[in-house]
XYZ file of C-alpha atoms in Angstrom:
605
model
C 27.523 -29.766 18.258
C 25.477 -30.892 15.712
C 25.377 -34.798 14.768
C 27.187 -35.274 10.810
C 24.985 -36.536 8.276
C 25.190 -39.660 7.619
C 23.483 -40.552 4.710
C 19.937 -41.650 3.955
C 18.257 -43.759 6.503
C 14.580 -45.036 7.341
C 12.194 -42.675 8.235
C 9.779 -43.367 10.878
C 5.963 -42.180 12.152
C 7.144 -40.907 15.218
C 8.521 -37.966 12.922
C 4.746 -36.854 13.184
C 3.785 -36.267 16.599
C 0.225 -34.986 16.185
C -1.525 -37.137 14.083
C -3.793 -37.649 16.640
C -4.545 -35.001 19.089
C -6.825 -34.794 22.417
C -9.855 -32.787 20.996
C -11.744 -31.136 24.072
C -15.091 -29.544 24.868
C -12.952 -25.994 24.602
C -12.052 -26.539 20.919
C -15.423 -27.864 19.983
C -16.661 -24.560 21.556
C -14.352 -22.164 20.334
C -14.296 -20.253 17.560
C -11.068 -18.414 16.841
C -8.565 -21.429 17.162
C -7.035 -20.292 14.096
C -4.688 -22.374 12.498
C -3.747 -24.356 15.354
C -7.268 -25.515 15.669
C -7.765 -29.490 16.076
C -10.763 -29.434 14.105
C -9.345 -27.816 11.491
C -10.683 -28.778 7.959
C -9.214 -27.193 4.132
C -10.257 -27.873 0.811
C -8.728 -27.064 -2.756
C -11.187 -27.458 -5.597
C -10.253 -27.431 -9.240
C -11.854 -27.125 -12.192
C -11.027 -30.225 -14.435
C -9.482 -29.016 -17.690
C -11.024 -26.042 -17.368
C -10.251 -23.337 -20.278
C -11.864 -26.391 -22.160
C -14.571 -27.206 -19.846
C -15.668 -23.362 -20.754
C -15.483 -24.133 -24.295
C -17.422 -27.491 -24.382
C -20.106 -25.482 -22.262
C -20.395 -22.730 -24.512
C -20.780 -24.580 -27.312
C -23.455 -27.071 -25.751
C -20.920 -30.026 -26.592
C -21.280 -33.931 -25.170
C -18.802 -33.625 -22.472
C -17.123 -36.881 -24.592
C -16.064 -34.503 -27.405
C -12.482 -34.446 -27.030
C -11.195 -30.162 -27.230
C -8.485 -28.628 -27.118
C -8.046 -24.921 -26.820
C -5.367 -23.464 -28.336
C -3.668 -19.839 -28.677
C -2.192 -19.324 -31.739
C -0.405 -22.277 -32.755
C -0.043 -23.540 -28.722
C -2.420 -25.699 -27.286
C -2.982 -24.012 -23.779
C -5.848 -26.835 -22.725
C -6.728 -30.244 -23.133
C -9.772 -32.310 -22.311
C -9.990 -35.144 -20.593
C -11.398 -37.207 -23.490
C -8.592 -36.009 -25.380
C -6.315 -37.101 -23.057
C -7.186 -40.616 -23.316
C -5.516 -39.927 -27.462
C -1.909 -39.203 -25.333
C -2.509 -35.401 -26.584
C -1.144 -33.000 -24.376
C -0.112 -29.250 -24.444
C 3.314 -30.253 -25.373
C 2.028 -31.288 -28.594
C 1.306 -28.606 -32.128
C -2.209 -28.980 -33.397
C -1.451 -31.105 -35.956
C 0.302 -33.503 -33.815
C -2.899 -33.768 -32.005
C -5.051 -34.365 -34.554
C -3.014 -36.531 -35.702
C -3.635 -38.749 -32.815
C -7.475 -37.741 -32.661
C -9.008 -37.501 -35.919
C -12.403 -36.278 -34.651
C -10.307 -33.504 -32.363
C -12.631 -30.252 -31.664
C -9.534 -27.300 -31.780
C -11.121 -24.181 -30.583
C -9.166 -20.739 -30.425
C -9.491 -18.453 -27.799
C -11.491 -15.168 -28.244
C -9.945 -12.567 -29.548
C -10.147 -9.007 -29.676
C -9.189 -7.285 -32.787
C -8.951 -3.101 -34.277
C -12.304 -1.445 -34.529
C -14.670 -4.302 -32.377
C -15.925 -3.475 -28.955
C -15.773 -7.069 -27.132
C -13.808 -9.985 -28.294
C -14.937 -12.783 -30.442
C -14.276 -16.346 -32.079
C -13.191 -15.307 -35.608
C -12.783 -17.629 -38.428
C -9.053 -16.528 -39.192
C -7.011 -15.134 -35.900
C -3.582 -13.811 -36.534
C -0.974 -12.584 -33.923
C -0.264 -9.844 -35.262
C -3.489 -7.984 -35.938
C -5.588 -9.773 -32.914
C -4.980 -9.943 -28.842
C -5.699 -12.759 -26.750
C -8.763 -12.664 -24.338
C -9.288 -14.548 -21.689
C -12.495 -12.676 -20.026
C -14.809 -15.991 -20.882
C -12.898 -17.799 -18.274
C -12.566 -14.814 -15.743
C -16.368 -14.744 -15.949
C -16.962 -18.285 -15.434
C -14.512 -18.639 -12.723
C -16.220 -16.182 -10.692
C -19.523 -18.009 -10.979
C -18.218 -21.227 -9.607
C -16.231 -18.959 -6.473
C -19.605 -17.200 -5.959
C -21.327 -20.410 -5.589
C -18.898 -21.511 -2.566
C -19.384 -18.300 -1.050
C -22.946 -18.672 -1.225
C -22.924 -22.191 -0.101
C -20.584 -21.557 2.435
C -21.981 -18.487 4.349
C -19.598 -18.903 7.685
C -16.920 -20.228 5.384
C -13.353 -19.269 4.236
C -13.007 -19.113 0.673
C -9.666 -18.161 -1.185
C -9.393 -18.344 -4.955
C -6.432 -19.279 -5.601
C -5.891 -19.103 -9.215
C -8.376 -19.073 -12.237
C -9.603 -22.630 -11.906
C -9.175 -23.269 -8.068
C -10.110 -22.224 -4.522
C -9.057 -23.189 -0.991
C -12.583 -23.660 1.074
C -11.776 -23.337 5.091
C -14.884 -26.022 6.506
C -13.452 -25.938 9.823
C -16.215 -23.513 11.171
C -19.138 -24.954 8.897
C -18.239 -28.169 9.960
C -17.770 -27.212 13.754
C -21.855 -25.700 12.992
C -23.205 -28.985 11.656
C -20.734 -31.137 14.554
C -22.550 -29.521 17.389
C -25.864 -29.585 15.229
C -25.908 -33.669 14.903
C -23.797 -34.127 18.207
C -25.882 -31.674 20.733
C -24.347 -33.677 23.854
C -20.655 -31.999 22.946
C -22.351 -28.448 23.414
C -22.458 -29.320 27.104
C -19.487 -30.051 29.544
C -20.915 -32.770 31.920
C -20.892 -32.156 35.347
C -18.528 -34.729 36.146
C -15.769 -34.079 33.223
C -12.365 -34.195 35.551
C -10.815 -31.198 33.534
C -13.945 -29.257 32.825
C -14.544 -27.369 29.307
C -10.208 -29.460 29.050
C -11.908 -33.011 29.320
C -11.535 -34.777 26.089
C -14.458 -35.236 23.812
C -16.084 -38.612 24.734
C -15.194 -41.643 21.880
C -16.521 -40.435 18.399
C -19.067 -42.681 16.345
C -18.521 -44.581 13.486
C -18.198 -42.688 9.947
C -19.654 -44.072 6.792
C -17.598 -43.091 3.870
C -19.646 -44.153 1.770
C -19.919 -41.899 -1.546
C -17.530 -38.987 -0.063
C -14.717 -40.001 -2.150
C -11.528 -42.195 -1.577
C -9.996 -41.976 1.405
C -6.894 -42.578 1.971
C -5.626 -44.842 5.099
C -2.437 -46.040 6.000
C -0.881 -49.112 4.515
C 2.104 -50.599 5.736
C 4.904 -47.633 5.123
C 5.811 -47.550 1.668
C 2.159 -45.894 0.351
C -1.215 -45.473 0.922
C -4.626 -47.499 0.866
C -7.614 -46.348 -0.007
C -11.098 -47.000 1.777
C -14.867 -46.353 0.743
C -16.372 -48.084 2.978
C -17.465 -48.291 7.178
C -14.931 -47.357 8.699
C -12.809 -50.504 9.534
C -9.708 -49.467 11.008
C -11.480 -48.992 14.412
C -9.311 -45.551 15.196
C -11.679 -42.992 14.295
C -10.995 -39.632 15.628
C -13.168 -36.252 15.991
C -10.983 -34.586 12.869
C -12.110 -37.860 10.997
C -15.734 -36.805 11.839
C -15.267 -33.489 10.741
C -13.233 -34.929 7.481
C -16.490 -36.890 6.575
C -18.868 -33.486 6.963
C -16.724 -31.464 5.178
C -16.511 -34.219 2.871
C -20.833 -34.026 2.285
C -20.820 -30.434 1.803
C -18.051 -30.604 -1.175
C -19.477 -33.333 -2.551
C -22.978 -31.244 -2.541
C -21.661 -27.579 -3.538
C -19.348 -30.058 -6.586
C -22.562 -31.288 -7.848
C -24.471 -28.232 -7.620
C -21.509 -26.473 -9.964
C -22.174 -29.311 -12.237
C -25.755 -29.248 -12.750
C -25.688 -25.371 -13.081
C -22.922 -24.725 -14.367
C -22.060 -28.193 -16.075
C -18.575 -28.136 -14.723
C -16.684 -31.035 -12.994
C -14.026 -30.315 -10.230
C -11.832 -32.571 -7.962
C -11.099 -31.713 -4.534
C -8.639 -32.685 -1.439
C -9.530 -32.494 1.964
C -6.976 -32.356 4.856
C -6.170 -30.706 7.515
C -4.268 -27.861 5.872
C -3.622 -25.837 2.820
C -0.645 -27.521 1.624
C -2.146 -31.455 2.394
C -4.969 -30.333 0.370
C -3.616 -29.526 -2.532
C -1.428 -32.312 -2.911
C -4.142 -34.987 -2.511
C -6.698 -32.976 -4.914
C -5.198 -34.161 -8.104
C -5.065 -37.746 -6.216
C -7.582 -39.033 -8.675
C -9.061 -36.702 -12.030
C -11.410 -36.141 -13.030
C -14.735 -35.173 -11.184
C -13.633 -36.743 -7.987
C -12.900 -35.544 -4.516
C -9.857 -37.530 -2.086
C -9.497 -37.455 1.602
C -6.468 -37.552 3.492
C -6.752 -38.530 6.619
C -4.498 -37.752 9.505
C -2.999 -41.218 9.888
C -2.616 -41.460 6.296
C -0.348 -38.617 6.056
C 3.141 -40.333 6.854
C 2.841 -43.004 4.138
C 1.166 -40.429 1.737
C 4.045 -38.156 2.029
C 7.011 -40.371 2.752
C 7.638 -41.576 -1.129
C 6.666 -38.007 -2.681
C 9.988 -36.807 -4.600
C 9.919 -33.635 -2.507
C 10.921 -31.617 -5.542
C 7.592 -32.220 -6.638
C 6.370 -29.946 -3.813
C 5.066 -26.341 -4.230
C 8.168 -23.962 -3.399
C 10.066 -26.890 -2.587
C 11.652 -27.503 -6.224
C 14.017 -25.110 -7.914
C 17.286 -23.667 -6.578
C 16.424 -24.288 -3.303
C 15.215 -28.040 -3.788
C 18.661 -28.656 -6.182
C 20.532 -27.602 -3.030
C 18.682 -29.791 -0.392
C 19.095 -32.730 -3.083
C 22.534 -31.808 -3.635
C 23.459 -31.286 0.539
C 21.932 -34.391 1.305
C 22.072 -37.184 -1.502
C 18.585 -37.352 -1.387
C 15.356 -37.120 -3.385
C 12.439 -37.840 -1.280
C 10.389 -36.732 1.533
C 10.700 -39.584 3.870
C 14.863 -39.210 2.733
C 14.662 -35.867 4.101
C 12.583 -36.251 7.493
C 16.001 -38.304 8.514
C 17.671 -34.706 8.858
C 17.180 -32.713 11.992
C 16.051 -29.264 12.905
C 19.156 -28.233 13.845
C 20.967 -30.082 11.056
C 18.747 -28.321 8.421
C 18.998 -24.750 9.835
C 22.333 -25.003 10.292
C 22.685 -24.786 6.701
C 19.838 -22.710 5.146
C 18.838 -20.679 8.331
C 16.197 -20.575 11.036
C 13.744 -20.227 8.173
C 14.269 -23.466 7.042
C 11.973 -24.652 10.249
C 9.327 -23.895 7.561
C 10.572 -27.200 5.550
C 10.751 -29.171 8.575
C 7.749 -28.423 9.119
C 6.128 -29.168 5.605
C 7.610 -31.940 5.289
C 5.774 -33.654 8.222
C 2.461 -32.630 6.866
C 2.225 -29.248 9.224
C 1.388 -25.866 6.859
C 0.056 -22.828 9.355
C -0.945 -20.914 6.295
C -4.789 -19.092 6.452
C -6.971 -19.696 3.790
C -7.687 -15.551 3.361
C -10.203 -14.678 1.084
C -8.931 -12.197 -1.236
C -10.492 -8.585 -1.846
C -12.830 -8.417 -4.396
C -11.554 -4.957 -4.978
C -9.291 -4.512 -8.051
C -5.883 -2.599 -7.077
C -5.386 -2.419 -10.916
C -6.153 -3.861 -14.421
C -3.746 -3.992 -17.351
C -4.449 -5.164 -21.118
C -1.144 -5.913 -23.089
C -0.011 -7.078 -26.147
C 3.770 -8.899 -27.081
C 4.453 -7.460 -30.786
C 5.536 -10.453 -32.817
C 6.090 -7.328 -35.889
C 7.754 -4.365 -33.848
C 6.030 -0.890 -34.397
C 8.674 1.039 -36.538
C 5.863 4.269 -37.318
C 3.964 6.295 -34.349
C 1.058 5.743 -36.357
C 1.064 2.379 -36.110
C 0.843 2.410 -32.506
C -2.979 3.316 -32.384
C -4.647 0.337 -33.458
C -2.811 -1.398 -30.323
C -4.304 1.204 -28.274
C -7.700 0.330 -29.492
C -7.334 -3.216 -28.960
C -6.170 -2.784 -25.670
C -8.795 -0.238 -24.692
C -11.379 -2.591 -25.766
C -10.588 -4.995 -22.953
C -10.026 -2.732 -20.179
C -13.256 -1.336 -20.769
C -15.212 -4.521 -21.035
C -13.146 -5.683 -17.469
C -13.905 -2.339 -15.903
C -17.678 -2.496 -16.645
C -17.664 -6.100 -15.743
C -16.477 -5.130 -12.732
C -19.141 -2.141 -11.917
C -21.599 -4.759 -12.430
C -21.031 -5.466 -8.755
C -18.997 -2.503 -7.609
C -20.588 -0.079 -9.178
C -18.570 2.948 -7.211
C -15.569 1.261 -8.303
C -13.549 3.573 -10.651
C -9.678 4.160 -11.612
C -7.502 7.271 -10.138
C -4.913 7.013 -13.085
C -4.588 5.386 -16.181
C -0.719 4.346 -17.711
C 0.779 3.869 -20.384
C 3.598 1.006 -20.629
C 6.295 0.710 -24.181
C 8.850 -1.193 -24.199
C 11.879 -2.648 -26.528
C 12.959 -5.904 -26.467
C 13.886 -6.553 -23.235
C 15.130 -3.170 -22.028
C 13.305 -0.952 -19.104
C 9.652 -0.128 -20.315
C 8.870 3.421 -20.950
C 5.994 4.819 -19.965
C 3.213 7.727 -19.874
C 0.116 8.094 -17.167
C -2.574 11.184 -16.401
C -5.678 11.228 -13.955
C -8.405 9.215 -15.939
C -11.691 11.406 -15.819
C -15.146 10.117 -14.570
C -17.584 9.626 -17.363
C -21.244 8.247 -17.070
C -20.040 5.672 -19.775
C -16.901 3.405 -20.224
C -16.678 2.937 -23.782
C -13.206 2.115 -25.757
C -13.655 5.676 -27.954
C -13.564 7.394 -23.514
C -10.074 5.210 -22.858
C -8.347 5.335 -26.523
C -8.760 8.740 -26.637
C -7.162 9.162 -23.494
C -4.268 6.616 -23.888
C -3.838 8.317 -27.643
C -2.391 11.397 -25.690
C -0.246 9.261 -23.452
C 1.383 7.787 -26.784
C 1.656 11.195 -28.270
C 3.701 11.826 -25.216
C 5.616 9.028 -25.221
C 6.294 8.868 -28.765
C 6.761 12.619 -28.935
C 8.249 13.817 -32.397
C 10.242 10.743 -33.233
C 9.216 9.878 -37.136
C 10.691 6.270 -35.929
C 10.589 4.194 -33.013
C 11.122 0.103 -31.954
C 8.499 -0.996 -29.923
C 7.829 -5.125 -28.755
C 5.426 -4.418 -26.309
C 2.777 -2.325 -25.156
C 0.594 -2.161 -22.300
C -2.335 -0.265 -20.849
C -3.312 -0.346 -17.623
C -6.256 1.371 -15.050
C -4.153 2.069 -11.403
C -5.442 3.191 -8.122
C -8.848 1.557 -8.800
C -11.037 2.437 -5.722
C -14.737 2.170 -4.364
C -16.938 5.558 -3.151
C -17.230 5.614 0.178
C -19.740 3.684 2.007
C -23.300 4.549 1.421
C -23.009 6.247 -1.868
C -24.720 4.508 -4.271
C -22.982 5.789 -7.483
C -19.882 7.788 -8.491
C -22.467 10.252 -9.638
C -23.932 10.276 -6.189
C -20.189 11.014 -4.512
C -19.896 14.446 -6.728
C -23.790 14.926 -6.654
C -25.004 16.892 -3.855
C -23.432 19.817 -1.772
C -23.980 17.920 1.815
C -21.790 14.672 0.217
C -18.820 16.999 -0.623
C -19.246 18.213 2.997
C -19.566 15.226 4.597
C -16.517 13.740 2.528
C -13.851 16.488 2.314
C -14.093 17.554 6.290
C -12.826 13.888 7.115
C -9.828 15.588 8.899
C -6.968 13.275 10.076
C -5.901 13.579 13.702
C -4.113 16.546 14.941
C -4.703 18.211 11.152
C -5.927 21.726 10.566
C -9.878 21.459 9.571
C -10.032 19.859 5.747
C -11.656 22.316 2.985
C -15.335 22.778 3.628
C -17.410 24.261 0.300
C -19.462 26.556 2.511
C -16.429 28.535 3.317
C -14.359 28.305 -0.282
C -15.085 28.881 -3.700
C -14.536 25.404 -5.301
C -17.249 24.528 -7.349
C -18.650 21.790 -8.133
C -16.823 20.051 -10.373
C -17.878 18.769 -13.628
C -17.704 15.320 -14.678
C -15.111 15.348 -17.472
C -12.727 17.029 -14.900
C -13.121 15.788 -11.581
C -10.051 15.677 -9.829
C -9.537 13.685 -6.154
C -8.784 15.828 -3.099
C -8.112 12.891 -0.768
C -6.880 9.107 -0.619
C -6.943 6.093 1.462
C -3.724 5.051 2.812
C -4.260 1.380 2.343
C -1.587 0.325 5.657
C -3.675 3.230 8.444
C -7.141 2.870 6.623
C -7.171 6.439 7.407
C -7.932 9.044 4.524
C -5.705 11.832 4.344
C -7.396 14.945 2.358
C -5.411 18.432 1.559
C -5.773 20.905 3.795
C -7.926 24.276 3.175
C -6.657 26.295 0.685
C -4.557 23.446 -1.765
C -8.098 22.221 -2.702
C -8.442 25.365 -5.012
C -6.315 26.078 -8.717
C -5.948 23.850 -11.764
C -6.056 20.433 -11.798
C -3.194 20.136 -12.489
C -1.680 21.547 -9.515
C -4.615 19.835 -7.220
C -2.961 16.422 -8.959
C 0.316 17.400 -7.456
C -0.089 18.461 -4.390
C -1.995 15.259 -3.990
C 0.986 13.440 -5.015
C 3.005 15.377 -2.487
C 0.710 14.391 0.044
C 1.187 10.711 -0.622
C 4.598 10.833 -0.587
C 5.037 12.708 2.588
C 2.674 9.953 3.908
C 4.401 7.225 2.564
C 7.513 8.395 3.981
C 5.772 8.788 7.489
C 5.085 4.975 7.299
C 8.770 4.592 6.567
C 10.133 6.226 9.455
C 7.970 4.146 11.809
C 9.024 1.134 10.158
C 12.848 1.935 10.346
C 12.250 2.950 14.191
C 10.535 -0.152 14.992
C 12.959 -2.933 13.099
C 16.151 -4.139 14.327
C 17.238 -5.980 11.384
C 16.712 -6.385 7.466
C 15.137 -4.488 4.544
C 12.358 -2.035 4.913
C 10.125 -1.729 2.137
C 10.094 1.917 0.361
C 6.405 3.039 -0.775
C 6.651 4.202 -4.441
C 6.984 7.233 -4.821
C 9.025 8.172 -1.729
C 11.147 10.976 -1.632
C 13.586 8.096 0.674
C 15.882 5.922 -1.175
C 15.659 2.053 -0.283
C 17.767 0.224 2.027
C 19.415 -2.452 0.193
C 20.152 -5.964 2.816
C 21.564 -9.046 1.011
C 19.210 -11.829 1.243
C 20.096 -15.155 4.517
C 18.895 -18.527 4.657
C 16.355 -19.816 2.299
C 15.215 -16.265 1.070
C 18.366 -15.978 -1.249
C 16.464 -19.212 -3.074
C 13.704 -17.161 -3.806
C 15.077 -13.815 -4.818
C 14.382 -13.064 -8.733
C 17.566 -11.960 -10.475
């Protein structure tokens, strides 16, 4: 039987066990430790203020102009010299310039009826213009190209607009073995072979790298720049201090080419690293050691915490009369999941500083785009209806052909149209976009303008608060076709792609033997898809290749359900327990299970 709670009491270190773990020649030498890897170093850079660190750049401004961006009458950004006037986003603008005379206000771009890219116009208005925030998309993939490129055997994540998770821990392992050759070599007499600890690791210099932060008696922590002085140096504090030179070197490379600042944390893991990153802003970089960690986390008001606030934090703070982490590391395993399930070994867990997430670098392949615009004036005529759809057009096309820049086979399956009313269900439209040489907004309105003349259909009024336009099923040619062009070009490429037969299938359509021509580029239509969980791609047999395109459309939307629903059965044959996910567009209705444990915390009503 579980102990009873008995109130708050005095957490202790020995609630982290493995602060300091025996580092041996076979983790120094291995290479697919994973997350469980002793070496393991993370990052999280941000940007510092960034929508206005764009602004100030474009604009050539002294980086002590104080800016804030705003959208509308919102400020959505705020400098760090205008911080220092107490503005912040809370505030209207002219609250802020109130309290900063010499304030720089700058509006985001805008796009706006009849103009192909968006712009900084003189007078903006809500209801005629649409937000654009393509400036800061572009810039943000500068600065995550630059850690890619800096960071060739690196992890990089992007985590939002203005940050990225960096995984050093192979980098670092590279440059380790580099200034350390000895550890590449088990000695002859090690008692446990390639299991014999490391021998004693040399002193660290932290000198420059950034504050880092020690323990200092329990209730916080200290900071040190210096030698190190403590005397316990460890192998992770080695690697620490070299993945501590190479952000410090990629930060100020990003600064003198792209005049941004960032701050960083470094830690062992995902979630230690973005706590200590905001340790000290701006331009600044903090590392946690591992000994730090109990007195860095201890006095944290765990609601504070990523994922750890909201429902599910009220009812920890509410079961438990307390409000911070070292109150909660008093609570037991089995005290915890007793009352919020076996999940809730992932809070035990986070709380003592351990996060087994991957820092995954996300596909640079676009699943979809979508442009949309909130209607502060609802559209009462059809008519009015177009000029949205222009707008809207505008920036899909400038994001698509951004995007070709460095995919240039990339191109969208299906493009939808999305109308809703207040907040009721959205209605909405969507055809099989056709290939054209050139994305311009005339090639997308024109083909959204039928989708509203659908959706709209013969009503003289409608009540519309929102609409949307979006590109789905964005894919890239296959491999070694240099254009979209190229895939539809040549005889021997239609070959080679449509008799990709899936195993145990009949032979795929071959053009020697049929008479599909080739089609033309207004009114290409796909024969085949990728299924995105088998990889495979799954084409339509010989003979429902040939007819309208219309019918080719639907018997490729037969195919993917019947494939979809293939997946489906596997899954239900191979789970004991819970929901299964239904692809969309099965024929199978979904299995409903009511949320256990900590998921009911997270489930959106």
């Amino acid at each position: 039987m579980n102990s009873p709670w008995k109130g708050k009491a005095k957490a202790t270190n020995q609630d982290y066990d493995d602060l300091r773990p025996t580092i041996t020649y076979r983790h120094i030498l291995s290479n697919n430790l994973g997350v469980r890897d002793p070496l393991r170093v993370v990052a999280l850079c941000d940007s510092d203020a960034f929508y206005a660190a764009c602004e100030r750049v474009r604009l050539e401004l002294d980086p002590n102009v104080p800016i804030v961006v705003q959208q509308w009458e919102s400020i959505i950004a705020v400098s760090y010299p205008a911080r220092e006037f107490g503005i912040s986003r809370m505030d209207k603008i002219k609250d802020a310039k109130k309290k900063c005379p010499n304030l720089l206000a700058v509006h985001v771009a805008t796009y706006k009826e009849g103009e192909k890219e968006p712009s900084y116009w003189k007078d903006v208005d809500t209801r005629t213009h649409k937000v654009s925030l393509d400036l800061y998309r572009r810039e943000s993939n500068k600065i995550i190209t630059m850690f890619k490129e800096a960071l060739p055997t690196g992890e990089v994540e992007k985590a939002s607009i203005d940050e990225a998770f960096i995984d050093f821990t192979r980098p670092v392992r590279e440059k380790l073995l580099e200034r350390y050759p000895y550890l590449a070599q088990v000695p002859a007499d090690a008692p446990n072979g390639m299991d014999s600890p490391l021998p004693p690791p040399p002193p660290i210099k932290w000198d420059d790298l950034g504050t880092v932060l020690l323990p200092e008696g329990t209730d916080g922590a200290g900071e040190q720049s210096n030698v190190d002085i403590d005397g316990g140096a460890t192998w992770h504090d080695v690697a620490l201090s070299i993945a501590a030179e190479l952000m410090r070197k990629i930060r100020e490379d990003i600064h003198s080419k792209l005049g941004y600042t960032t701050s960083a944390g470094i830690a062992r893991n995902k979630f230690l690293a973005k706590l200590c990153a905001s340790y000290k802003k701006p331009n600044s970089q903090t590392i946690l050691r591992n000994q730090a960690i109990p007195s860095y986390l201890h006095p944290l008001p765990f609601q504070k915490i990523r994922f750890l606030g909201g429902k599910l934090g009220d009812a920890l703070a509410k079961e438990y009369d307390v409000s911070t982490v070292g109150d909660l590391l008093t609570i037991s395993l089995d005290e915890i999941q007793s009352k919020f399930g076996e999940n809730a070994l992932w809070i035990y867990e986070l709380l003592r500083g351990i996060d087994r997430t991957e820092v995954k670098e996300k596909s640079a392949l676009f699943k979809s785009m979508l442009a949309s615009k909130n209607l502060p004036k609802p559209i009462t005529q059809p008519l009015d209806g177009y000029q949205w759809i222009r707008v809207l057009a505008a920036e899909l096309a400038l994001r698509l052909n951004d995007a070709r820049e460095s995919m240039p086979t990339l191109w969208p399956k299906t493009i939808v149209l999305h109308a809703r009313k207040g907040y009721e269900t959205s209605r909405s439209k969507q055809a099989t976009f056709p290939f054209v040489r050139n994305v311009t907004v005339d090639v997308i309105a024109t083909a959204a303008d039928k989708l509203w003349k659908e959706l709209t259909g013969d009503s003289k009024t409608v009540n519309i608060t929102s609409v949307q336009l979006a590109f789905t099923g964005l894919e890239k040619a296959e491999i070694g076709q240099k254009s979209i062009e190229g895939f539809f070009a040549t005889r021997d490429i239609q070959r080679t792609f449509l008799k990709r037969s899936r195993e145990g299938d009949e032979p795929l359509v071959s053009l020697e033997n049929t008479d599909l021509a080739l089609p033309k580029s207004s009114d290409i239509e796909a024969v085949s898809f990728q299924c995105t969980r088998c990889r495979k791609t799954i084409a339509l047999r010989e003979g429902q290749a040939t007819g309208g395109p219309s019918e080719v459309a639907q018997r490729l939307a037969t195919l993917r359900s019947e494939h979809g629903d293939f997946h489906f059965a596997q899954d239900l044959a191979n789970s004991n327990e819970g929901s299964v996910p239904v692809p969309r567009g099965s024929s199978l209705k979904r299995q409903k299970v009511e949320p256990k444990g900590i998921a009911k915390f997270f489930i959106q009503k």
